[in-house]
Amino acid sequence: MKHLTQTEIMQFEARLKELSRSLSSELRGEIADAGAQRAAQAGEGALDSADQAQTSTMNLREGGMAAHYAVELADVDNALERIATGGFGVCIDCGTGVPLARLKAYPTAKRCVQCQTAYERQRTTAAHG
């Protein structure tokens, strides 16, 4: 049973494509900023320990943001692929429909609430065990 209308799917597709453009732009910006930062550091010569610590912290933050954008972009690309193959809005674990309210809040959702909760519980248990 199809629980999303074609209009709703097209609206999600447009929203996801816009999100993809935005995330791609942010990712390119983070990469460019990191490159500019490294070039500036190379031109400064030897740094004292405080400058090195600050630079290290900034590099970690920028790398973390780039990684975050890359993961988000992959989620968006996967959601667009599910639209293309007819699997958008269907839980990848149990095959039931992902509630419309969940998709509106989180358009890249690939699991229903119940399966997502179980998935997160399993990941938490595995990380601590």
mmCIF file of C-alpha atoms in Angstrom:
data_model
loop_
_atom_site.group_PDB
_atom_site.id
_atom_site.type_symbol
_atom_site.label_atom_id
_atom_site.label_comp_id
_atom_site.label_asym_id
_atom_site.label_seq_id
_atom_site.Cartn_x
_atom_site.Cartn_y
_atom_site.Cartn_z
ATOM 1 C CA MET A 1 0.000 0.000 0.000
ATOM 2 C CA LYS A 2 1.368 3.377 -1.017
ATOM 3 C CA HIS A 3 0.880 5.927 1.746
ATOM 4 C CA LEU A 4 2.466 8.958 0.039
ATOM 5 C CA THR A 5 0.831 10.705 -2.881
ATOM 6 C CA GLN A 6 2.792 11.503 -6.031
ATOM 7 C CA THR A 7 2.503 15.199 -5.141
ATOM 8 C CA GLU A 8 3.986 14.593 -1.689
ATOM 9 C CA ILE A 9 6.849 12.593 -3.190
ATOM 10 C CA MET A 10 7.551 15.372 -5.706
ATOM 11 C CA GLN A 11 7.560 17.931 -2.877
ATOM 12 C CA PHE A 12 10.032 15.821 -0.903
ATOM 13 C CA GLU A 13 12.180 15.419 -4.001
ATOM 14 C CA ALA A 14 12.322 19.190 -4.530
ATOM 15 C CA ARG A 15 13.111 19.762 -0.855
ATOM 16 C CA LEU A 16 15.858 17.107 -0.885
ATOM 17 C CA LYS A 17 17.411 18.517 -4.067
ATOM 18 C CA GLU A 18 17.544 21.983 -2.512
ATOM 19 C CA LEU A 19 19.065 20.509 0.645
ATOM 20 C CA SER A 20 21.631 18.697 -1.516
ATOM 21 C CA ARG A 21 22.638 21.963 -3.198
ATOM 22 C CA SER A 22 22.927 23.713 0.158
ATOM 23 C CA LEU A 23 24.973 20.932 1.769
ATOM 24 C CA SER A 24 27.241 20.690 -1.283
ATOM 25 C CA SER A 25 27.897 24.418 -1.045
ATOM 26 C CA GLU A 26 28.629 24.182 2.689
ATOM 27 C CA LEU A 27 30.966 21.224 2.129
ATOM 28 C CA ARG A 28 32.850 23.055 -0.635
ATOM 29 C CA GLY A 29 33.149 26.074 1.675
ATOM 30 C CA GLU A 30 34.560 23.989 4.522
ATOM 31 C CA ILE A 31 37.088 22.378 2.185
ATOM 32 C CA ALA A 32 38.105 25.752 0.748
ATOM 33 C CA ASP A 33 38.409 27.272 4.240
ATOM 34 C CA ALA A 34 40.587 24.387 5.399
ATOM 35 C CA GLY A 35 42.832 24.798 2.358
ATOM 36 C CA ALA A 36 43.138 28.547 2.915
ATOM 37 C CA GLN A 37 43.896 27.962 6.599
ATOM 38 C CA ARG A 38 46.688 25.516 5.752
ATOM 39 C CA ALA A 39 48.133 27.899 3.167
ATOM 40 C CA ALA A 40 48.119 30.751 5.693
ATOM 41 C CA GLN A 41 49.793 28.562 8.303
ATOM 42 C CA ALA A 42 52.481 27.514 5.850
ATOM 43 C CA GLY A 43 53.218 31.173 5.153
ATOM 44 C CA GLU A 44 53.540 32.040 8.843
ATOM 45 C CA GLY A 45 56.509 29.805 9.514
ATOM 46 C CA ALA A 46 57.125 28.403 12.987
ATOM 47 C CA LEU A 47 54.229 28.753 15.421
ATOM 48 C CA ASP A 48 54.516 28.870 19.197
ATOM 49 C CA SER A 49 52.776 26.154 21.220
ATOM 50 C CA ALA A 50 49.649 28.247 21.868
ATOM 51 C CA ASP A 51 49.251 28.991 18.155
ATOM 52 C CA GLN A 52 49.820 25.321 17.344
ATOM 53 C CA ALA A 53 47.142 24.272 19.834
ATOM 54 C CA GLN A 54 44.680 26.816 18.442
ATOM 55 C CA THR A 55 45.454 25.728 14.891
ATOM 56 C CA SER A 56 45.001 22.076 15.821
ATOM 57 C CA THR A 57 41.631 22.820 17.431
ATOM 58 C CA MET A 58 40.476 24.791 14.393
ATOM 59 C CA ASN A 59 41.573 21.999 12.030
ATOM 60 C CA LEU A 60 39.639 19.414 14.067
ATOM 61 C CA ARG A 61 36.533 21.580 14.054
ATOM 62 C CA GLU A 62 36.726 22.241 10.316
ATOM 63 C CA GLY A 63 37.362 18.568 9.601
ATOM 64 C CA GLY A 64 34.418 17.643 11.812
ATOM 65 C CA MET A 65 32.118 20.072 10.007
ATOM 66 C CA ALA A 66 33.228 18.773 6.605
ATOM 67 C CA ALA A 67 32.588 15.200 7.756
ATOM 68 C CA HIS A 68 29.165 16.223 9.095
ATOM 69 C CA TYR A 69 28.189 17.821 5.780
ATOM 70 C CA ALA A 70 29.470 14.781 3.872
ATOM 71 C CA VAL A 71 27.344 12.400 5.976
ATOM 72 C CA GLU A 72 24.276 14.628 5.624
ATOM 73 C CA LEU A 73 24.835 14.834 1.869
ATOM 74 C CA ALA A 74 25.095 11.035 1.626
ATOM 75 C CA ASP A 75 21.790 10.712 3.528
ATOM 76 C CA VAL A 76 20.128 13.137 1.111
ATOM 77 C CA ASP A 77 21.556 11.293 -1.903
ATOM 78 C CA ASN A 78 20.265 7.999 -0.488
ATOM 79 C CA ALA A 79 16.791 9.493 0.023
ATOM 80 C CA LEU A 80 16.791 10.767 -3.568
ATOM 81 C CA GLU A 81 17.804 7.288 -4.733
ATOM 82 C CA ARG A 82 14.879 5.799 -2.766
ATOM 83 C CA ILE A 83 12.572 8.270 -4.529
ATOM 84 C CA ALA A 84 13.968 7.169 -7.898
ATOM 85 C CA THR A 85 13.524 3.475 -7.104
ATOM 86 C CA GLY A 86 10.131 3.773 -5.415
ATOM 87 C CA GLY A 87 11.322 3.014 -1.883
ATOM 88 C CA PHE A 88 10.991 6.487 -0.394
ATOM 89 C CA GLY A 89 8.822 6.595 2.710
ATOM 90 C CA VAL A 90 9.103 2.840 3.274
ATOM 91 C CA CYS A 91 11.003 1.549 6.308
ATOM 92 C CA ILE A 92 14.144 -0.305 5.186
ATOM 93 C CA ASP A 93 13.824 -2.734 8.098
ATOM 94 C CA CYS A 94 10.155 -3.721 8.329
ATOM 95 C CA GLY A 95 8.702 -2.436 5.047
ATOM 96 C CA THR A 96 5.909 -0.375 6.604
ATOM 97 C CA GLY A 97 5.304 3.231 5.697
ATOM 98 C CA VAL A 98 7.354 5.895 7.453
ATOM 99 C CA PRO A 99 4.812 8.344 8.906
ATOM 100 C CA LEU A 100 4.360 11.556 6.935
ATOM 101 C CA ALA A 101 5.014 13.662 10.056
ATOM 102 C CA ARG A 102 8.393 11.927 10.508
ATOM 103 C CA LEU A 103 9.312 12.526 6.869
ATOM 104 C CA LYS A 104 8.331 16.185 7.136
ATOM 105 C CA ALA A 105 10.568 16.588 10.186
ATOM 106 C CA TYR A 106 13.351 14.379 8.840
ATOM 107 C CA PRO A 107 13.023 13.909 5.064
ATOM 108 C CA THR A 108 15.977 11.534 4.874
ATOM 109 C CA ALA A 109 14.365 9.093 7.343
ATOM 110 C CA LYS A 110 14.765 5.528 6.171
ATOM 111 C CA ARG A 111 13.157 3.778 9.129
ATOM 112 C CA CYS A 112 9.827 4.023 10.919
ATOM 113 C CA VAL A 113 9.993 5.284 14.501
ATOM 114 C CA GLN A 114 9.811 1.801 16.027
ATOM 115 C CA CYS A 115 12.637 0.401 13.856
ATOM 116 C CA GLN A 116 14.766 3.537 14.326
ATOM 117 C CA THR A 117 14.403 3.229 18.094
ATOM 118 C CA ALA A 118 15.440 -0.426 17.954
ATOM 119 C CA TYR A 119 18.361 0.441 15.655
ATOM 120 C CA GLU A 120 19.626 3.157 17.996
ATOM 121 C CA ARG A 121 19.211 0.907 21.038
ATOM 122 C CA GLN A 122 21.239 -1.807 19.290
ATOM 123 C CA ARG A 123 24.003 0.681 18.339
ATOM 124 C CA THR A 124 24.164 2.015 21.895
ATOM 125 C CA THR A 125 24.365 -1.489 23.333
ATOM 126 C CA ALA A 126 27.090 -2.489 20.863
ATOM 127 C CA ALA A 127 29.096 0.664 21.644
ATOM 128 C CA HIS A 128 29.013 0.006 25.373
ATOM 129 C CA GLY A 129 29.384 -3.739 25.287
#
